[in-house]
Short mmCIF file of C-alpha atoms in Angstrom, two decimals:
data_model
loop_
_atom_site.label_atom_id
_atom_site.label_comp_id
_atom_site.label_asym_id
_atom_site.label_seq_id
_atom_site.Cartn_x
_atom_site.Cartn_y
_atom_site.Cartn_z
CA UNK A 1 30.63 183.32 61.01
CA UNK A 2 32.69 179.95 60.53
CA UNK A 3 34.29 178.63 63.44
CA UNK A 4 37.90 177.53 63.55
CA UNK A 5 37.07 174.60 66.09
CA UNK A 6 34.58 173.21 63.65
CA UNK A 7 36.73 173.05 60.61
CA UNK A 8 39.75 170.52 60.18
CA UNK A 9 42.20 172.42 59.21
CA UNK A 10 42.80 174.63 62.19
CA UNK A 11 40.86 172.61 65.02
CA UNK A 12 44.33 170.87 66.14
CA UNK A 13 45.86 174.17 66.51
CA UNK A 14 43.12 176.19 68.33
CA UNK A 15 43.86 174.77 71.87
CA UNK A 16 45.70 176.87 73.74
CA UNK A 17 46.44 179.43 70.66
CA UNK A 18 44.65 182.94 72.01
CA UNK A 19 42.82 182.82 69.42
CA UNK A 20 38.85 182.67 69.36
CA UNK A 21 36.80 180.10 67.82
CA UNK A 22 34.58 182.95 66.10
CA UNK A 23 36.42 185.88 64.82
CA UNK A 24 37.11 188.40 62.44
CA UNK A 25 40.26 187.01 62.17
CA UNK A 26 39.71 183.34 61.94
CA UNK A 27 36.76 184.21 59.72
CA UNK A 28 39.24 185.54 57.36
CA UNK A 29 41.79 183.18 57.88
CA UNK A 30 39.63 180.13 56.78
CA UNK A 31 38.48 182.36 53.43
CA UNK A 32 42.18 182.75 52.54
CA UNK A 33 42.75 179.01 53.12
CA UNK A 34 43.14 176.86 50.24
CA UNK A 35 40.92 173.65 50.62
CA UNK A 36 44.11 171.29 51.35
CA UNK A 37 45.81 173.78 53.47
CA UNK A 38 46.56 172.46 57.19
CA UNK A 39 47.02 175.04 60.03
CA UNK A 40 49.92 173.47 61.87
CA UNK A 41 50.30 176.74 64.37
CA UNK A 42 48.15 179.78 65.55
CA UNK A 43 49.46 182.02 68.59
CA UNK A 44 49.38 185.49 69.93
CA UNK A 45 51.46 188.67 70.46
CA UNK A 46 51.35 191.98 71.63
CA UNK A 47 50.64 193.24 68.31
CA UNK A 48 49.94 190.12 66.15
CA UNK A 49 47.46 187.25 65.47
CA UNK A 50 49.36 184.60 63.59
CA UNK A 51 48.43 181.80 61.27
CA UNK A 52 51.34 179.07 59.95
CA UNK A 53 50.90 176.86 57.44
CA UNK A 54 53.10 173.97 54.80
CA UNK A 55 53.30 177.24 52.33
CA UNK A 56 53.17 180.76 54.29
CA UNK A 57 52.47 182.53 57.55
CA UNK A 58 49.22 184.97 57.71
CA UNK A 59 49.46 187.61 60.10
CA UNK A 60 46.84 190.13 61.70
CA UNK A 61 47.57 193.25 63.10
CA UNK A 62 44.58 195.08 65.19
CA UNK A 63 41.15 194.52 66.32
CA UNK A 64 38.83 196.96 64.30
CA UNK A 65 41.02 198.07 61.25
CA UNK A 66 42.64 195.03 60.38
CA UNK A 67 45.88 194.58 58.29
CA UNK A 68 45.93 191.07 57.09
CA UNK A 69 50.02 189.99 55.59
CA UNK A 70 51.01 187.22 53.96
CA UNK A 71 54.28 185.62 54.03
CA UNK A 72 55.22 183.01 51.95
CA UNK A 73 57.80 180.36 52.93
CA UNK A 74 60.30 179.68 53.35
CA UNK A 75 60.58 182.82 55.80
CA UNK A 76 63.66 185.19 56.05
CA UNK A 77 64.86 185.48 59.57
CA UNK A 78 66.59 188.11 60.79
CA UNK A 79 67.10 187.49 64.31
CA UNK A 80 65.98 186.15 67.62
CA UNK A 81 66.45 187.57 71.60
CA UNK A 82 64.79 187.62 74.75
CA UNK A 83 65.86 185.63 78.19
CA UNK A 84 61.94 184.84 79.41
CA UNK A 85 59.71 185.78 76.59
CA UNK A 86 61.22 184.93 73.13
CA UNK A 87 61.60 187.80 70.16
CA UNK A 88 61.92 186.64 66.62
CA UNK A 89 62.44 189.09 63.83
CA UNK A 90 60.98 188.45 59.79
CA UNK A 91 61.29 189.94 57.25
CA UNK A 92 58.63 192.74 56.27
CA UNK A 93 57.43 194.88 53.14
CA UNK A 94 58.38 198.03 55.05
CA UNK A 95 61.04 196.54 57.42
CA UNK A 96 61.64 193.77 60.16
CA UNK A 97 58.47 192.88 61.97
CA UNK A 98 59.10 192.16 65.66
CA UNK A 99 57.01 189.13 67.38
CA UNK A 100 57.36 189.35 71.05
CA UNK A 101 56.70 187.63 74.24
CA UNK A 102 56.41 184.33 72.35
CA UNK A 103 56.71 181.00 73.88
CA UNK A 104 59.53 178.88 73.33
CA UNK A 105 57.68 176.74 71.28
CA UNK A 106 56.15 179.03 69.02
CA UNK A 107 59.43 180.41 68.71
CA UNK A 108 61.28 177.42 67.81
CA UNK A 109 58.79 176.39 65.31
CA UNK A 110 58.79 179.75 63.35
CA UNK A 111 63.00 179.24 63.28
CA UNK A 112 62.23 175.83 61.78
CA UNK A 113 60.12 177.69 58.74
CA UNK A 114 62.67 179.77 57.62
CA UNK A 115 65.69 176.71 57.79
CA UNK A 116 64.02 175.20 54.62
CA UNK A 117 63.00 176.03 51.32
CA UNK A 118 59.55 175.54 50.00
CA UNK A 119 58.65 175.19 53.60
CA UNK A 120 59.99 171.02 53.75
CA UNK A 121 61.31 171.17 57.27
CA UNK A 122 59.52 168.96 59.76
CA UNK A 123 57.28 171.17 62.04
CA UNK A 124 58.00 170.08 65.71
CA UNK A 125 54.23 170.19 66.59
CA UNK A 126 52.43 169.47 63.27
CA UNK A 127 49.48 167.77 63.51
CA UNK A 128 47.12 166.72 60.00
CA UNK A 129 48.05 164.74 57.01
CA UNK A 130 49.53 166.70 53.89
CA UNK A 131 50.00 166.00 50.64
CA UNK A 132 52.77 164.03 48.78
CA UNK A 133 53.30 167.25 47.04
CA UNK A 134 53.84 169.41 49.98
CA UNK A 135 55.98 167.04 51.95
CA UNK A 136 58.60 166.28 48.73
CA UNK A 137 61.54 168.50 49.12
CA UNK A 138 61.49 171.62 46.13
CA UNK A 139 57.90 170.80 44.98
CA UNK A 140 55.77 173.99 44.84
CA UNK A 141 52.51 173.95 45.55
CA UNK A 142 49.99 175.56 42.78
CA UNK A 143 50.52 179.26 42.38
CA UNK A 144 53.07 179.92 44.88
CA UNK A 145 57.07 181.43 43.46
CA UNK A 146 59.97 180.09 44.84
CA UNK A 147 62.03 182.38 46.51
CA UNK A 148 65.59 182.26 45.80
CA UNK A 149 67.59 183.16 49.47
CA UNK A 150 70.80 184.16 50.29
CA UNK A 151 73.71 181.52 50.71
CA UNK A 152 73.08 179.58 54.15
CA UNK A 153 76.39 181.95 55.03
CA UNK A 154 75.39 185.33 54.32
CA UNK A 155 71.74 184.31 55.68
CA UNK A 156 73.29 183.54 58.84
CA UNK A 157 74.99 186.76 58.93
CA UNK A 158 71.83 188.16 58.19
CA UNK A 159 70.10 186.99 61.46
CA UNK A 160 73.01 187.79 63.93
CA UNK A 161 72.75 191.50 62.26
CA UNK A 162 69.22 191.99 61.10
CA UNK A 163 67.74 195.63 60.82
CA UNK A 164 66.18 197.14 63.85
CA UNK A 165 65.98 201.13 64.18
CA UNK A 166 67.68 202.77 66.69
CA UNK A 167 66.81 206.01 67.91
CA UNK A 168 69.21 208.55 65.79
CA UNK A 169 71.07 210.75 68.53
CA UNK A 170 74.51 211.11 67.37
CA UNK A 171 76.58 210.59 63.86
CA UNK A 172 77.99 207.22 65.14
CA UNK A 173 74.10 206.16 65.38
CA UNK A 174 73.37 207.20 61.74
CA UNK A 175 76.37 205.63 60.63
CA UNK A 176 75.26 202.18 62.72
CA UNK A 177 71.83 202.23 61.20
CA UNK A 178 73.14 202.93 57.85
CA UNK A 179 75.28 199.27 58.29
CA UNK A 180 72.25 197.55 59.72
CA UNK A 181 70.03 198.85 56.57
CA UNK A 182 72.58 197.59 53.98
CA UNK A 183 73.13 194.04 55.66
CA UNK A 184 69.24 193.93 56.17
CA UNK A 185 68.88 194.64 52.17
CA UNK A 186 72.00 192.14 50.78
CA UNK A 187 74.53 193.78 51.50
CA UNK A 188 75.80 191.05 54.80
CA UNK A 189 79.77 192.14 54.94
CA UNK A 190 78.87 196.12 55.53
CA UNK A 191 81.06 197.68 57.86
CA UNK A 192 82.05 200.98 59.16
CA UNK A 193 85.00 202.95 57.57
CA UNK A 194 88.39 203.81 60.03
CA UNK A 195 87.07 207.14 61.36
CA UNK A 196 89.31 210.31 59.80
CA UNK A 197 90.54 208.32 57.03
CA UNK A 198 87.03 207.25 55.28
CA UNK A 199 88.29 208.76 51.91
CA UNK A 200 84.19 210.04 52.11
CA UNK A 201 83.07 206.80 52.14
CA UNK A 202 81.50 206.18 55.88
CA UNK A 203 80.12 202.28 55.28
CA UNK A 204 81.65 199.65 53.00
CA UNK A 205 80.42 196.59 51.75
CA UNK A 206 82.26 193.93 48.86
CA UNK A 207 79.46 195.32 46.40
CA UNK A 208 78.54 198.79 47.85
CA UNK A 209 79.82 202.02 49.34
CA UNK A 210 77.62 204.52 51.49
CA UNK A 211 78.22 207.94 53.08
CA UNK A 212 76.22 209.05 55.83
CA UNK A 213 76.01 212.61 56.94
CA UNK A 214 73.90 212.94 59.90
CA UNK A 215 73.02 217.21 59.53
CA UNK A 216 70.17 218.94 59.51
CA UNK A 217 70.22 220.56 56.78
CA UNK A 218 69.60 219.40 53.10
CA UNK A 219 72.63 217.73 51.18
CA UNK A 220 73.45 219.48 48.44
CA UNK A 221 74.92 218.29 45.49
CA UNK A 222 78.38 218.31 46.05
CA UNK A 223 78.68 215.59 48.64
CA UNK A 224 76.61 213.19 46.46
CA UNK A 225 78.83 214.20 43.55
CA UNK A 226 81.91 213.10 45.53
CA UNK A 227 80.28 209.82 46.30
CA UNK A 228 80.31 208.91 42.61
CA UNK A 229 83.93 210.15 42.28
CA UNK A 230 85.45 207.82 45.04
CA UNK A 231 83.30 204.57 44.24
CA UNK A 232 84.44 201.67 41.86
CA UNK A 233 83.00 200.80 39.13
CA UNK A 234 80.18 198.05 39.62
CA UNK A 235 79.55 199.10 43.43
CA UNK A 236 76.20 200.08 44.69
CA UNK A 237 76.01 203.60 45.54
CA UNK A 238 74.01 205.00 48.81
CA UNK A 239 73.57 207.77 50.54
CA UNK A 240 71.88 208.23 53.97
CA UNK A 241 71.27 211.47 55.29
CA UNK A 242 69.46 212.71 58.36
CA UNK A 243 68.59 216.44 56.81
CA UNK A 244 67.28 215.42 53.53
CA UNK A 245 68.43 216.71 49.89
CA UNK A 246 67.78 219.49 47.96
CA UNK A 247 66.71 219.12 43.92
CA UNK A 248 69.89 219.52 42.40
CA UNK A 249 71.21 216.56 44.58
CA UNK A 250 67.87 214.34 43.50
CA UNK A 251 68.38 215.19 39.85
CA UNK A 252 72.48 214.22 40.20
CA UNK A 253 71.38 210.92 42.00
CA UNK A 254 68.67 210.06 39.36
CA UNK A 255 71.14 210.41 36.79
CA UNK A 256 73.94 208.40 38.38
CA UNK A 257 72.13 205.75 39.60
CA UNK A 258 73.02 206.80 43.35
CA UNK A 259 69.97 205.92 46.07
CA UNK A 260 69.20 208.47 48.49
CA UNK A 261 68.13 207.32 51.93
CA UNK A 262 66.36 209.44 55.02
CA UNK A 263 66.98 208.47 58.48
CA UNK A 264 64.75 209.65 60.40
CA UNK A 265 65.06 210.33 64.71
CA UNK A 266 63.32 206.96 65.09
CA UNK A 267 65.92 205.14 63.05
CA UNK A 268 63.73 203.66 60.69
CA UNK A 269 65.34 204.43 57.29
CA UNK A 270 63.48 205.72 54.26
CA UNK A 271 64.16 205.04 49.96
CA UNK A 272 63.59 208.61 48.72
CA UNK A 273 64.14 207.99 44.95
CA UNK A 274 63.74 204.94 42.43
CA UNK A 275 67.34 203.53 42.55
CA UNK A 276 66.94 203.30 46.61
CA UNK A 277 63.56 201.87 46.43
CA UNK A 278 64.45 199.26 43.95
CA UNK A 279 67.37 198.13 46.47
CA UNK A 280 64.73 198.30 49.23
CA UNK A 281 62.77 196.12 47.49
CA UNK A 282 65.49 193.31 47.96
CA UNK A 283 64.16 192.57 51.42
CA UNK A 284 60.79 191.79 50.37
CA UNK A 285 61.59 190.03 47.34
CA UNK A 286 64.03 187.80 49.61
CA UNK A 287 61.94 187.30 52.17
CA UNK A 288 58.49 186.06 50.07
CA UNK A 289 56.32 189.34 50.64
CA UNK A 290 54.38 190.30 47.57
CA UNK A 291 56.41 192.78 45.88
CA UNK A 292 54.10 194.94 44.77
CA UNK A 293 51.97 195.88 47.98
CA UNK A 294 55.70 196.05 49.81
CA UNK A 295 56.38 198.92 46.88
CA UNK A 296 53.56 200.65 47.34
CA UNK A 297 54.13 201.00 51.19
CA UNK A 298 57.58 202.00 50.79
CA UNK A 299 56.20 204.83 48.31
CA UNK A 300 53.69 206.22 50.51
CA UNK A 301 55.77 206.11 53.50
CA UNK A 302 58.27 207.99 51.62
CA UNK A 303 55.54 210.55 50.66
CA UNK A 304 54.78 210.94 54.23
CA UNK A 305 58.64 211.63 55.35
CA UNK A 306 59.05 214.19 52.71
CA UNK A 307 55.90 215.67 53.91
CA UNK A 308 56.91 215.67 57.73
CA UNK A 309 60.59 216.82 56.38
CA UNK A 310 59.14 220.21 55.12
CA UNK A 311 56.70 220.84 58.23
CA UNK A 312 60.04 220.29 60.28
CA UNK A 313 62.06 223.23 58.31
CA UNK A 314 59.37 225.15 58.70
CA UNK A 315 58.74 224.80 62.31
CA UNK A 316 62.80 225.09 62.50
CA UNK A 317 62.62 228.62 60.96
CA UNK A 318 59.97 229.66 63.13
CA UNK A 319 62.22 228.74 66.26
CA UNK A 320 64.96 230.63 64.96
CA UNK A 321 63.05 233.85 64.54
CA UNK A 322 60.65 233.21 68.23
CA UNK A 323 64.24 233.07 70.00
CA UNK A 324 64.09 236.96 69.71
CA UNK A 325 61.51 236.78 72.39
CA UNK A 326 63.99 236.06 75.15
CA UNK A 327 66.49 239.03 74.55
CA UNK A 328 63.87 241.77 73.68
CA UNK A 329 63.25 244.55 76.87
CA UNK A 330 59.70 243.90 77.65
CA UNK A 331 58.24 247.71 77.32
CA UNK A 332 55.03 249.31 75.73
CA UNK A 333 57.31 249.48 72.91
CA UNK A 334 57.99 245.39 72.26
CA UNK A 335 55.31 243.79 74.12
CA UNK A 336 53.06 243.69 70.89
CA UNK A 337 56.27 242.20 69.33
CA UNK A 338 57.02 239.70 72.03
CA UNK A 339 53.36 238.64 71.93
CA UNK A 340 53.34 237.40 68.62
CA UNK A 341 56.52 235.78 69.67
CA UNK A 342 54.91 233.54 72.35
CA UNK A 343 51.51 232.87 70.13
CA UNK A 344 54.08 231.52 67.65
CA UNK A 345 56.36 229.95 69.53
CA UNK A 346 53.59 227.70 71.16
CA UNK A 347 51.66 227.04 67.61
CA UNK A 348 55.65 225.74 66.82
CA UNK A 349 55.21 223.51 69.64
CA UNK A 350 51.87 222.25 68.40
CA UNK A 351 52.96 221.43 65.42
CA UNK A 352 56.04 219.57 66.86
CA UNK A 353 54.06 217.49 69.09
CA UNK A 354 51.30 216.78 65.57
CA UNK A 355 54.22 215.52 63.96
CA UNK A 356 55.64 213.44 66.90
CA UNK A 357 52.23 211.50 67.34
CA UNK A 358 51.94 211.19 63.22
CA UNK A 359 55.00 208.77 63.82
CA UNK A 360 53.33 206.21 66.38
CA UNK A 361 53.16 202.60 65.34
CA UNK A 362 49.29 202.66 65.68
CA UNK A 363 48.25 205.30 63.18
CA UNK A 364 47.13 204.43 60.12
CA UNK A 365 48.56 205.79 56.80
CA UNK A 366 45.84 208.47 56.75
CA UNK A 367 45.79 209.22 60.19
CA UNK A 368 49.17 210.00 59.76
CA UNK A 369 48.10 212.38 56.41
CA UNK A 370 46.10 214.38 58.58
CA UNK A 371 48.04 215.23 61.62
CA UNK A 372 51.11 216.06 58.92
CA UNK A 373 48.62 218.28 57.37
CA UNK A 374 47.21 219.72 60.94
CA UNK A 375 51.12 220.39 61.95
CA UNK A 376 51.27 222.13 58.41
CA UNK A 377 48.38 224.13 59.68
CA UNK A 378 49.61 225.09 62.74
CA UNK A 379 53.00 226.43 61.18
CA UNK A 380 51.52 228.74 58.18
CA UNK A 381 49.73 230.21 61.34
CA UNK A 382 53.15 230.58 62.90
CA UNK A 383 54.44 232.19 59.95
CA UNK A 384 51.18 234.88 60.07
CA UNK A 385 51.72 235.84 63.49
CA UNK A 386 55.04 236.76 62.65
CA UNK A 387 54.46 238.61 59.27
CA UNK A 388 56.78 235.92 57.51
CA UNK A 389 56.41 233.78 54.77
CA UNK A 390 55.94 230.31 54.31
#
């Protein structure tokens, strides 16, 4: 294993970094290194290892199963907080990524990386030579893109608003995350509508309209239909719903051109077909991420929603029929009744509490699969015990 103290281009930057001389991590990190490439910063989070260089910013997540990311520079901020501990927000492939309890200096140098293009701004703790190449201002090094960003206006909007979900208790908090989402994804000037006179348009934006209806059960296609009627011509089209849709309203939005979002309890928002997915994809394409891995992850996690969406109407239909239990007479007569009941009431519960853990940061995409599938499980048992179908 190669030791980042040994080789040049990260031995300046190892003191005082977290990280180890010999790891996984670093192992990996001076593989992906191209042979020119100076480390000018590594540090530590709760959750990441990270790796800054003249062109992009590597970053590890986990100690066993490893998920390795590569951003590309210039990076797209989206905002900064903390009073002790510093927060900065980037851009991500399946939303903003959140790197806490940083220093003030790692902090301040990560701002400098995204207040350039082509990564030209002068790093306040570099330390190395670098090329001629890397140092003129617009020169790309060999196989990197340049990334086109958002006026220095809009970008700063951007940052003072970037997307961060918000748990989903109330309309007013779908409609909230719903603004967030859109100025996260382009749209910087989106703004709530005058509440009672929305027209059904709930969010506006100079190049987009949303509605947001925060139910729990599916949209049909009416609402969606009305969406189209009340937009201009030329304006994005988006609709966020907490309850998901039913086909009719998916065929109607395919058609149209209309993107249908989920927002799910946790507030992180969901593209469900291709026109929302391809406005998703604005964020990653913005911020440098490789656009096809940032896809992909949108399309699986959208899998896995759907997925969770139908346990949860399932385990909602099983709650409706187990609240018999409480107003039957208990009596040789209903106990039999009232026993199935209680077995499926608490199999509900199960399945509830499968689903809640299948959302935790730290599961991986198929650990997720599974306990969706376990909940799943657990419910068509539900549905035996009480002689219903699924």
């Amino acid at each position: 294993m190669n030791s980042l103290r040994h080789d040049p281009r990260t031995s300046v930057a190892l003191p005082g970094s977290g990280w180890l001389a010999k790891s996984l991590q670093g192992d990996q990190l001076l593989t992906s290194l191209a042979p020119g490439e100076q480390v000018d910063l590594l540090f530590t989070t709760l959750r990441y290892q990270g790796a800054l260089t003249r062109q992009r910013l590597f970053l590890w997540r986990g100690t066993f199963k490893m998920t390795h990311l590569e951003l590309r520079r210039p990076l797209l901020l989206l905002g900064r907080h903390g009073n002790l501990a510093e927060t900065v927000v980037l851009a991500g492939p399946e939303g903003p990524i959140e790197l806490k309890s940083l220093s003030a200096r790692v902090a301040r140098t990560l701002i400098d990386a995204s207040s350039k293009e082509d990564g030209d701004a002068p790093i306040t703790h570099m330390h190395g030579p670098h090329s001629p190449e890397s140092a003129t201002p617009g020169a790309e090094s060999k196989g990197s893109r340049r990334t086109r960003l958002p006026p220095p206006a809009e970008l700063m909007r951007a940052q003072e608003s970037g997307f961060r979900p918000r748990s989903i208790r109330t309309w007013q908090d779908a409609e909230l995350a719903a603004v967030d989402h859109m100025r996260s994804i382009g749209f910087f000037d989106a703004r709530t509508t005058a509440a009672g006179a929305d027209g059904g348009i709930d969010v506006i934006a100079d190049h987009a309209v949303a509605q947001v209806k925060h139910h729990s059960q599916p949209i049909s296609v009416g609402p969606v239909r009305e969406l189209r009627g009340v937009a201009d011509l030329g304006q994005h089209l988006l609709f966020y719903s907490s309850g998901g849709y039913t086909d009719k309203a998916f065929e109607f939005a395919e058609e149209r051109g209309i993107a249908l979002l989920s927002i799910l309890p946790s507030g992180d928002i969901l593209p469900l077909n291709t026109t929302a997915r391809n406005l998703s994809a604005r964020l990653g394409a913005t911020s440098g991420w490789s656009s096809a891995p940032g896809t992909r992850a949108l399309q699986r996690a959208a899998e896995l929603a759907a997925q969770r969406e139908t346990v949860h109407k399932q385990i909602r239909r099983i709650l409706a029929r187990t609240n018999e239990r409480r107003a039957l007479p208990f009596n040789r007569y209903t106990k039999d009744t009232i026993k199935a009941l209680e077995a499926a009431y608490k199999l509900a519960e199960q399945a509830a509490s499968l689903l809640r853990k299948s959302q935790a940061d730290f599961q991986t995409h198929g650990m997720r699969r599974r306990l969706i599938a376990m909940a799943d499980e657990k419910a068509r048992e539900a549905f035996l015990k009480l002689g219903m179908r699924p």
